[in-house]
Short mmCIF file of C-alpha atoms and ligand atoms in Angstrom, two decimals:
data_model
loop_
_atom_site.label_atom_id
_atom_site.label_comp_id
_atom_site.label_asym_id
_atom_site.label_seq_id
_atom_site.Cartn_x
_atom_site.Cartn_y
_atom_site.Cartn_z
CA MET U 1 0.06 -0.17 0.04
CA ILE U 2 1.76 3.45 -1.07
CA GLU U 3 -0.20 6.89 0.30
CA THR U 4 0.12 9.66 -1.28
CA ASP U 5 -1.27 13.16 -1.80
CA VAL U 6 -1.88 12.48 -5.47
CA VAL U 7 -1.84 9.86 -7.95
CA VAL U 8 -1.34 10.76 -11.83
CA ILE U 9 -2.53 8.15 -13.94
CA GLY U 10 -0.28 8.23 -17.17
CA ALA U 11 3.29 8.94 -17.58
CA GLY U 12 3.26 10.67 -21.06
CA PRO U 13 4.54 14.19 -21.73
CA VAL U 14 1.44 15.49 -19.73
CA GLY U 15 1.39 13.44 -17.06
CA LEU U 16 5.33 13.84 -16.22
CA PHE U 17 4.92 17.54 -16.41
CA GLN U 18 2.27 17.31 -14.15
CA VAL U 19 4.34 15.49 -11.58
CA PHE U 20 6.72 18.70 -12.02
CA GLN U 21 3.91 21.14 -11.18
CA LEU U 22 2.52 19.03 -8.31
CA GLY U 23 6.30 18.64 -6.83
CA LEU U 24 6.98 22.70 -7.40
CA LEU U 25 4.03 23.16 -5.29
CA GLY U 26 4.91 20.97 -2.33
CA LEU U 27 2.51 18.09 -3.27
CA ARG U 28 3.70 14.49 -3.32
CA CYS U 29 2.52 12.33 -6.23
CA GLU U 30 3.21 9.05 -7.62
CA VAL U 31 2.44 8.19 -11.36
CA ILE U 32 1.58 4.81 -12.83
CA ASP U 33 2.03 3.78 -16.64
CA VAL U 34 1.18 0.75 -18.39
CA LEU U 35 4.07 1.13 -20.67
CA PRO U 36 7.70 0.11 -19.95
CA GLU U 37 8.92 3.66 -20.35
CA ALA U 38 8.06 7.09 -19.85
CA GLY U 39 6.74 9.71 -22.30
CA GLY U 40 3.42 8.27 -23.52
CA GLN U 41 2.50 9.02 -27.45
CA CYS U 42 6.02 10.75 -27.93
CA VAL U 43 7.70 7.81 -27.16
CA ALA U 44 5.37 4.91 -28.06
CA LEU U 45 4.12 6.48 -31.22
CA TYR U 46 6.83 8.95 -32.88
CA PRO U 47 10.02 8.52 -30.97
CA ASP U 48 12.26 10.14 -33.69
CA LYS U 49 9.99 12.31 -35.40
CA PRO U 50 10.53 15.89 -34.87
CA ILE U 51 8.20 18.32 -32.80
CA TYR U 52 8.30 21.93 -33.84
CA ASP U 53 5.64 23.62 -31.47
CA ILE U 54 6.90 23.33 -27.99
CA PRO U 55 7.24 26.96 -26.82
CA GLY U 56 11.25 27.82 -26.79
CA VAL U 57 12.25 24.52 -28.45
CA PRO U 58 12.66 24.85 -31.91
CA VAL U 59 12.78 21.52 -32.88
CA CYS U 60 12.93 18.14 -30.78
CA THR U 61 12.17 14.51 -31.20
CA GLY U 62 9.39 12.78 -29.01
CA ARG U 63 12.10 10.96 -27.23
CA GLU U 64 14.02 13.60 -26.68
CA LEU U 65 10.90 15.71 -24.94
CA ALA U 66 10.30 12.86 -22.86
CA ALA U 67 13.82 12.88 -21.71
CA GLN U 68 13.93 16.17 -21.12
CA LEU U 69 10.32 16.26 -19.64
CA LEU U 70 12.02 13.23 -17.07
CA LYS U 71 14.98 15.26 -16.39
CA GLN U 72 12.96 18.25 -15.37
CA ALA U 73 10.43 15.95 -13.00
CA ARG U 74 13.66 14.61 -11.32
CA PRO U 75 13.92 16.30 -8.21
CA PHE U 76 10.38 14.72 -7.81
CA LEU U 77 11.40 11.43 -9.43
CA PRO U 78 14.76 10.57 -8.14
CA VAL U 79 16.86 7.87 -9.03
CA ASP U 80 17.92 5.46 -6.64
CA PRO U 81 22.19 5.59 -7.14
CA VAL U 82 22.46 1.91 -6.23
CA THR U 83 19.37 0.41 -8.05
CA GLY U 84 19.01 2.76 -11.01
CA GLN U 85 15.12 2.61 -10.12
CA VAL U 86 13.04 5.63 -10.41
CA ALA U 87 11.19 6.43 -7.28
CA HIS U 88 7.44 7.15 -7.46
CA LEU U 89 7.43 6.20 -11.13
CA HIS U 90 5.55 2.77 -11.78
CA LEU U 91 5.84 1.39 -15.13
CA GLY U 92 4.77 -1.78 -16.76
CA GLN U 93 1.34 -1.48 -14.59
CA GLN U 94 -2.13 -0.48 -15.90
CA VAL U 95 -4.25 0.96 -13.41
CA LEU U 96 -7.34 -1.36 -13.22
CA SER U 97 -9.87 0.37 -10.69
CA LEU U 98 -10.56 3.61 -9.04
CA SER U 99 -12.82 4.08 -6.11
CA PRO U 100 -13.69 5.95 -3.22
CA ALA U 101 -11.38 4.84 -0.05
CA ALA U 102 -12.77 2.80 2.93
CA PRO U 103 -12.31 4.82 5.87
CA THR U 104 -8.88 3.82 7.79
CA GLN U 105 -8.80 2.60 11.39
CA PRO U 106 -7.79 4.14 13.54
CA ALA U 107 -9.10 7.29 12.15
CA GLU U 108 -6.48 9.17 9.74
CA ASP U 109 -4.62 12.25 11.00
CA ASP U 110 -7.24 15.35 11.15
CA SER U 111 -4.69 17.72 10.07
CA GLN U 112 -4.41 16.19 7.05
CA PRO U 113 -7.03 15.94 4.15
CA PRO U 114 -8.40 12.48 4.14
CA HIS U 115 -7.18 9.44 1.63
CA ARG U 116 -10.60 9.59 -0.52
CA PHE U 117 -9.42 7.56 -3.13
CA THR U 118 -8.07 3.92 -3.50
CA LEU U 119 -6.51 2.78 -6.82
CA GLN U 120 -5.61 -1.01 -7.91
CA THR U 121 -2.98 -1.83 -10.56
CA THR U 122 -2.36 -5.00 -12.73
CA SER U 123 0.91 -5.67 -10.47
CA GLY U 124 -1.47 -6.06 -7.55
CA GLN U 125 -0.10 -2.69 -6.05
CA THR U 126 -2.60 -0.54 -3.95
CA PHE U 127 -2.61 3.24 -3.85
CA LYS U 128 -4.49 5.84 -1.56
CA ALA U 129 -4.49 9.38 -2.41
CA ARG U 130 -6.02 12.09 -1.37
CA ALA U 131 -6.52 13.31 -5.35
CA VAL U 132 -6.23 11.76 -8.61
CA VAL U 133 -5.14 13.59 -11.82
CA ILE U 134 -5.82 11.36 -14.97
CA SER U 135 -3.22 12.30 -17.68
CA ALA U 136 -4.28 8.85 -19.61
CA GLY U 137 -4.18 10.28 -23.38
CA ALA U 138 -6.21 8.04 -25.40
CA GLY U 139 -6.11 5.32 -22.64
CA ALA U 140 -3.56 2.76 -21.81
CA PHE U 141 -1.37 1.52 -24.46
CA VAL U 142 -1.29 -2.03 -24.96
CA PRO U 143 0.38 -4.06 -27.70
CA LYS U 144 -1.62 -5.44 -30.22
CA THR U 145 -1.37 -9.40 -29.77
CA LEU U 146 -0.72 -11.97 -32.02
CA ALA U 147 -3.43 -14.58 -32.49
CA LEU U 148 -1.58 -17.95 -31.67
CA PRO U 149 -4.04 -20.84 -31.98
CA GLY U 150 -3.36 -23.48 -29.53
CA LEU U 151 -2.30 -21.20 -27.00
CA PRO U 152 -4.13 -22.02 -23.48
CA PRO U 153 -6.50 -18.61 -23.15
CA GLU U 154 -6.65 -19.12 -19.26
CA GLY U 155 -3.19 -19.80 -17.31
CA PRO U 156 0.25 -17.48 -17.46
CA ALA U 157 1.81 -16.27 -20.64
CA PRO U 158 4.74 -18.39 -22.15
CA VAL U 159 8.02 -16.96 -20.58
CA ASN U 160 9.63 -16.48 -23.98
CA LEU U 161 6.45 -14.30 -25.61
CA HIS U 162 7.63 -10.82 -25.35
CA HIS U 163 5.84 -7.62 -26.52
CA HIS U 164 8.37 -4.89 -25.47
CA LEU U 165 11.96 -4.29 -26.06
CA PRO U 166 14.09 -3.95 -22.41
CA ILE U 167 14.68 -0.78 -21.94
CA ASP U 168 18.02 0.89 -21.63
CA GLY U 169 20.71 -0.83 -19.93
CA GLN U 170 18.43 -3.93 -19.20
CA ARG U 171 19.74 -7.10 -20.19
CA ALA U 172 17.90 -8.88 -23.07
CA PRO U 173 16.51 -12.18 -22.75
CA TRP U 174 16.96 -13.53 -26.21
CA ALA U 175 21.02 -12.64 -26.14
CA GLY U 176 22.73 -15.26 -28.48
CA GLN U 177 19.75 -17.24 -29.15
CA HIS U 178 17.11 -17.42 -31.76
CA VAL U 179 14.50 -14.71 -32.24
CA VAL U 180 11.37 -14.57 -34.29
CA VAL U 181 9.92 -10.97 -34.65
CA ALA U 182 6.30 -10.85 -35.59
CA GLY U 183 5.10 -7.93 -37.68
CA GLY U 184 5.31 -6.26 -41.08
CA GLY U 185 5.03 -2.65 -40.03
CA ASP U 186 7.19 0.01 -39.00
CA GLU U 187 7.75 -1.17 -35.32
CA ALA U 188 8.89 -4.82 -36.50
CA LEU U 189 11.12 -3.51 -39.31
CA GLN U 190 12.85 -1.32 -36.91
CA THR U 191 13.17 -3.99 -34.30
CA VAL U 192 15.12 -6.20 -36.73
CA LEU U 193 17.19 -3.62 -37.42
CA ASP U 194 18.09 -2.61 -34.27
CA LEU U 195 18.65 -6.11 -33.09
CA THR U 196 21.16 -6.76 -35.96
CA GLN U 197 22.91 -3.65 -34.52
CA ALA U 198 22.62 -4.51 -31.16
CA ALA U 199 26.31 -4.84 -28.94
CA GLU U 200 27.62 -8.21 -29.06
CA ALA U 201 26.39 -9.01 -25.32
CA ILE U 202 22.43 -8.65 -26.23
CA ARG U 203 22.34 -9.38 -29.63
CA PRO U 204 20.55 -12.61 -30.85
CA SER U 205 22.52 -15.06 -32.70
CA ARG U 206 19.64 -15.62 -35.10
CA ILE U 207 16.89 -13.16 -36.64
CA THR U 208 13.65 -14.76 -38.21
CA LEU U 209 10.89 -11.61 -39.36
CA LEU U 210 7.67 -13.35 -39.17
CA HIS U 211 5.08 -11.79 -41.61
CA ARG U 212 2.10 -13.12 -43.56
CA ARG U 213 3.21 -12.07 -46.79
CA ASP U 214 6.14 -10.88 -48.86
CA GLN U 215 5.38 -7.07 -48.43
CA PHE U 216 5.74 -4.74 -45.64
CA GLN U 217 3.61 -1.78 -44.79
CA ALA U 218 6.65 0.32 -43.55
CA ASP U 219 8.49 3.23 -44.45
CA ALA U 220 11.18 2.67 -47.45
CA ALA U 221 13.82 3.60 -45.25
CA LEU U 222 13.06 0.66 -42.88
CA VAL U 223 12.31 -1.36 -45.92
CA GLN U 224 15.78 -1.17 -47.74
CA PRO U 225 17.97 -2.26 -45.31
CA VAL U 226 15.97 -5.04 -43.93
CA ARG U 227 15.61 -6.51 -47.60
CA ALA U 228 19.43 -5.73 -47.69
CA LEU U 229 20.00 -8.06 -44.44
CA MET U 230 17.92 -10.68 -45.86
CA ALA U 231 19.69 -10.62 -49.00
CA GLN U 232 22.93 -10.99 -46.98
CA GLY U 233 21.37 -13.60 -44.95
CA ARG U 234 21.71 -12.14 -41.78
CA ILE U 235 17.71 -11.89 -41.19
CA GLU U 236 15.39 -15.02 -42.36
CA LEU U 237 12.13 -14.18 -43.56
CA ALA U 238 9.22 -16.61 -42.31
CA LEU U 239 5.86 -16.28 -44.38
CA GLY U 240 2.54 -17.27 -43.08
CA VAL U 241 -0.24 -17.37 -40.33
CA PRO U 242 0.18 -18.88 -37.37
CA GLN U 243 -1.93 -22.21 -36.93
CA GLY U 244 -0.66 -23.79 -33.93
CA VAL U 245 2.09 -23.76 -31.25
CA GLU U 246 4.23 -26.45 -29.54
CA LEU U 247 4.64 -25.89 -25.81
CA ALA U 248 7.54 -26.69 -23.41
CA TRP U 249 6.37 -27.31 -19.89
CA SER U 250 8.87 -27.09 -16.93
CA ASP U 251 9.33 -29.02 -13.98
CA ALA U 252 8.12 -26.09 -11.76
CA GLY U 253 4.54 -27.37 -11.44
CA VAL U 254 1.25 -27.24 -13.30
CA ASN U 255 1.01 -23.47 -12.69
CA ALA U 256 4.64 -22.42 -13.94
CA PRO U 257 4.43 -20.80 -17.25
CA PRO U 258 5.32 -23.05 -20.47
CA ALA U 259 7.75 -21.59 -23.06
CA LEU U 260 7.26 -21.50 -26.86
CA ALA U 261 9.00 -24.01 -28.78
CA ALA U 262 7.93 -23.44 -32.21
CA ILE U 263 4.99 -22.36 -33.89
CA THR U 264 3.10 -23.84 -36.83
CA LEU U 265 2.76 -21.71 -39.91
CA LEU U 266 0.55 -21.78 -43.03
CA GLY U 267 2.72 -20.29 -45.70
CA PRO U 268 1.29 -18.89 -49.03
CA ASP U 269 1.49 -22.27 -50.53
CA SER U 270 -1.09 -23.40 -48.08
CA GLN U 271 1.62 -26.07 -46.65
CA PRO U 272 2.22 -26.05 -42.79
CA ARG U 273 5.51 -25.67 -41.54
CA GLN U 274 7.25 -25.76 -38.29
CA LEU U 275 9.17 -22.56 -37.33
CA PRO U 276 11.16 -23.29 -34.06
CA LEU U 277 11.97 -20.57 -31.90
CA ASP U 278 13.65 -19.47 -28.70
CA HIS U 279 11.77 -16.25 -28.33
CA LEU U 280 8.80 -14.82 -30.33
CA LEU U 281 8.91 -10.81 -30.08
CA VAL U 282 5.56 -9.80 -31.17
CA ARG U 283 5.73 -5.93 -32.50
CA LEU U 284 2.63 -5.23 -34.33
CA GLY U 285 2.28 -1.66 -32.79
CA LEU U 286 0.26 -0.24 -29.73
CA SER U 287 -3.14 0.40 -29.71
CA PRO U 288 -4.74 2.47 -26.90
CA LYS U 289 -7.68 0.91 -24.34
CA LEU U 290 -9.98 3.26 -22.69
CA GLY U 291 -10.35 0.09 -20.42
CA PRO U 292 -11.22 0.40 -16.97
CA LEU U 293 -11.05 4.15 -17.60
CA ALA U 294 -14.73 3.74 -18.72
CA ASP U 295 -16.01 1.85 -15.70
CA TRP U 296 -14.92 4.49 -13.15
CA GLY U 297 -18.39 6.90 -13.13
CA LEU U 298 -16.99 9.37 -14.79
CA PRO U 299 -19.26 10.91 -17.74
CA LEU U 300 -17.47 10.77 -21.23
CA GLU U 301 -17.93 12.55 -24.33
CA ARG U 302 -16.42 10.56 -27.31
CA LYS U 303 -14.11 8.81 -24.92
CA GLN U 304 -13.10 12.21 -23.37
CA ILE U 305 -13.68 13.27 -19.83
CA PRO U 306 -15.53 16.72 -19.61
CA VAL U 307 -13.65 19.00 -17.07
CA ASP U 308 -13.79 22.78 -15.88
CA THR U 309 -11.92 25.05 -17.87
CA ALA U 310 -10.08 26.79 -14.61
CA THR U 311 -8.99 23.73 -12.81
CA CYS U 312 -9.51 20.59 -14.96
CA ALA U 313 -11.48 19.35 -12.11
CA THR U 314 -14.01 16.44 -13.52
CA SER U 315 -17.55 15.84 -12.09
CA ILE U 316 -15.96 13.90 -9.23
CA ASN U 317 -14.59 16.08 -6.33
CA GLY U 318 -10.77 15.12 -6.02
CA ILE U 319 -10.54 14.04 -9.58
CA HIS U 320 -9.01 15.83 -12.52
CA ALA U 321 -8.23 15.13 -15.96
CA VAL U 322 -5.42 16.73 -18.14
CA GLY U 323 -3.91 16.23 -21.37
CA ASP U 324 -5.66 14.17 -24.25
CA ILE U 325 -7.90 12.51 -21.95
CA ASN U 326 -10.03 15.49 -21.24
CA THR U 327 -12.28 17.93 -23.29
CA TYR U 328 -13.96 21.44 -22.97
CA PRO U 329 -14.87 23.87 -25.67
CA GLY U 330 -12.45 24.55 -27.86
CA LYS U 331 -10.03 21.83 -26.33
CA LYS U 332 -6.97 21.20 -28.84
CA ARG U 333 -5.09 17.93 -28.46
CA LEU U 334 -1.62 19.69 -28.16
CA LEU U 335 1.37 18.86 -25.94
CA LEU U 336 1.26 22.77 -25.02
CA CYS U 337 -2.46 22.70 -24.11
CA GLY U 338 -1.86 19.87 -21.94
CA PHE U 339 1.20 21.44 -20.25
CA HIS U 340 -1.17 24.61 -19.21
CA GLU U 341 -3.74 22.30 -17.95
CA ALA U 342 -1.35 20.58 -15.76
CA THR U 343 -0.46 23.71 -14.50
CA LEU U 344 -3.89 24.98 -13.42
CA ALA U 345 -4.89 21.44 -12.34
CA ALA U 346 -1.82 21.56 -9.52
CA HIS U 347 -2.76 24.94 -8.38
CA ALA U 348 -6.54 23.92 -7.94
CA LEU U 349 -5.16 20.72 -5.84
CA LEU U 350 -3.14 22.63 -3.66
CA ALA U 351 -6.13 25.11 -3.19
CA ARG U 352 -8.17 22.13 -2.53
CA LEU U 353 -6.18 19.88 -0.37
CA TYR U 354 -4.33 22.45 1.70
CA PRO U 355 -6.61 25.54 1.70
CA ASP U 356 -4.25 26.94 4.57
CA ALA U 357 -1.09 26.70 2.37
CA PRO U 358 0.21 30.06 0.74
CA GLN U 359 -1.55 30.09 -2.56
CA HIS U 360 0.04 33.24 -4.26
CA LEU U 361 1.59 32.66 -7.75
CA GLN U 362 5.60 32.11 -7.19
CA TYR U 363 8.23 32.22 -9.90
CA THR U 364 10.98 29.67 -10.15
CA THR U 365 13.60 32.35 -11.38
CA THR U 366 12.96 34.04 -8.00
CA SER U 367 11.44 32.00 -5.31
CA THR U 368 13.93 30.53 -2.56
CA VAL U 369 10.97 27.92 -1.55
CA LEU U 370 10.66 26.81 -5.32
CA HIS U 371 14.33 26.74 -5.34
CA GLN U 372 14.59 24.61 -2.20
CA ARG U 373 11.73 21.88 -3.76
CA LEU U 374 13.96 21.84 -7.10
CA GLY U 375 17.12 21.28 -5.09
CA VAL U 376 18.78 24.31 -6.98
CA GLN U 377 22.06 25.28 -5.03
CA HIS U 378 22.76 29.04 -4.44
C1 FAD E 1 2.12 10.94 -34.92
C2 FAD E 1 1.63 11.99 -33.84
C3 FAD E 1 2.60 13.37 -33.98
C4 FAD E 1 2.23 14.57 -32.81
N1 FAD E 1 2.80 15.49 -33.09
C5 FAD E 1 2.46 16.40 -32.38
C6 FAD E 1 3.45 17.86 -32.23
O1 FAD E 1 4.00 18.26 -33.02
N2 FAD E 1 2.99 18.91 -31.69
C7 FAD E 1 1.97 18.83 -30.58
O2 FAD E 1 1.66 19.45 -29.71
N3 FAD E 1 1.24 17.46 -30.12
C8 FAD E 1 1.76 16.74 -31.40
N4 FAD E 1 0.69 15.09 -31.11
C9 FAD E 1 -0.22 14.91 -29.84
C10 FAD E 1 0.52 14.72 -28.70
O3 FAD E 1 1.68 13.45 -28.92
C11 FAD E 1 -0.37 14.63 -27.68
O4 FAD E 1 -1.14 15.57 -27.44
C12 FAD E 1 0.11 14.32 -26.28
O5 FAD E 1 0.92 13.30 -26.28
C13 FAD E 1 -0.87 13.86 -25.36
O6 FAD E 1 -0.10 13.80 -23.90
P1 FAD E 1 -0.77 13.00 -22.52
O7 FAD E 1 0.16 12.74 -21.68
O8 FAD E 1 -2.19 13.71 -22.29
O9 FAD E 1 -1.27 11.57 -23.42
P2 FAD E 1 -0.45 10.27 -23.92
O10 FAD E 1 0.83 10.56 -24.83
O11 FAD E 1 -1.25 9.60 -24.67
O12 FAD E 1 0.01 9.65 -22.41
C14 FAD E 1 -0.76 9.06 -21.75
C15 FAD E 1 -0.42 7.94 -21.02
O13 FAD E 1 -1.15 7.17 -20.19
C16 FAD E 1 -1.08 5.98 -20.03
N5 FAD E 1 -2.53 4.89 -19.53
C17 FAD E 1 -3.63 5.62 -19.97
N6 FAD E 1 -4.46 4.73 -19.22
C18 FAD E 1 -3.76 3.97 -18.56
C19 FAD E 1 -3.89 3.17 -17.04
N7 FAD E 1 -5.20 2.90 -16.95
N8 FAD E 1 -2.85 2.81 -16.55
C20 FAD E 1 -1.70 2.76 -16.55
N9 FAD E 1 -1.30 3.72 -17.79
C21 FAD E 1 -2.36 4.27 -18.31
C22 FAD E 1 -0.69 5.29 -21.65
O14 FAD E 1 -0.15 3.91 -21.82
C23 FAD E 1 0.33 6.48 -22.20
O15 FAD E 1 1.46 6.44 -22.01
C24 FAD E 1 1.22 14.15 -32.00
C25 FAD E 1 0.43 12.80 -31.72
C26 FAD E 1 0.75 11.88 -32.54
C27 FAD E 1 0.24 10.38 -32.45
#
């Protein structure tokens, strides 16, 4: 159980700036994202594309913007020097439920506002918060899955079935082994290129690209080098649609996850063939799923949450929504609009949670209080 002032749902660009704004005002917060990396759409959908309309930043890529936002929020998301873990940032877990918190026994400290909300995530983690900011974009980005007939629908997923790449600095589980990358779009082709160029310690010994036909729906700048590597025999191409799987069960008991040993493919010649593998990396892209958000009792307008423009407050006291997930007259789904909304939401939350705290506007250039919170040395 983690208790905090504010839980921020979504570590996209707006969620990261929300953490910064809340931290500046002295509010403690925890931020949660289903993706293994912070940055939302900027990192998941257009990491290498240029953005030209951030005030004061003539151009930066999606990934660069996310990295700068993380760096800016660092005083409130510090890195543990020993483990390298980022405190208060909870990645790889989806917020499943958001509900009113049950009163705690013994009664909570009267001098503090109560923890009014309980949130639960897919990792089994529970959070209690005094307020919640939803910065969930178009919903949780979940990887599109590959239909694998024969895989038991219930039970643990195979240990060697992956949808994400390890984030920087993590060891790749497929080092020195045979990886099958499924997909025919930008993401799959970029992945096979990255794998061929990976450092030796994390590079697979063999790479197969699995796609249903010998045509890719990807950028020509990716197709060309992939074709060249195929011609050199450094990437193999397996054509076909999975018809079944061969599983290997471990000796660790019936509840232990199996491993994929091979996939049966039905190729363009309608002949089944076995594709043995050590790891299957599915790279079919991500799709945003509103998922549990739709069940939280908040009214939705075209999958967006209506908010008050002065505070970004939703219709539930203590829950605010910022960024692409919210709507109001004149709403623009732009980064800079989301950053503005995060600022308004932070100030509104401070006034709501700690009405006796100083509410006057302070500048980061001149305020010693803000400098202290930011860890600025004089
Ligand atoms: C191709 C492309 C180019 C763009 N270019 C520009 C541009 O040039 N300029 C500009 O201003 N804007 C641009 N945009 C729009 C901009 O990216 C969005 O406005 C911005 O990403 C919104 O940020 P956000 O934090 O609100 O949402 P997102 O970036 O969508 O982040 C939301 C995060 O919340 C997570 N999440 C959602 N639900 C849950 C849950 N239940 N549990 C856990 N995590 C959850 C998601 O996984 C996601 O990481 C572009 C968008 C695209 C697709």
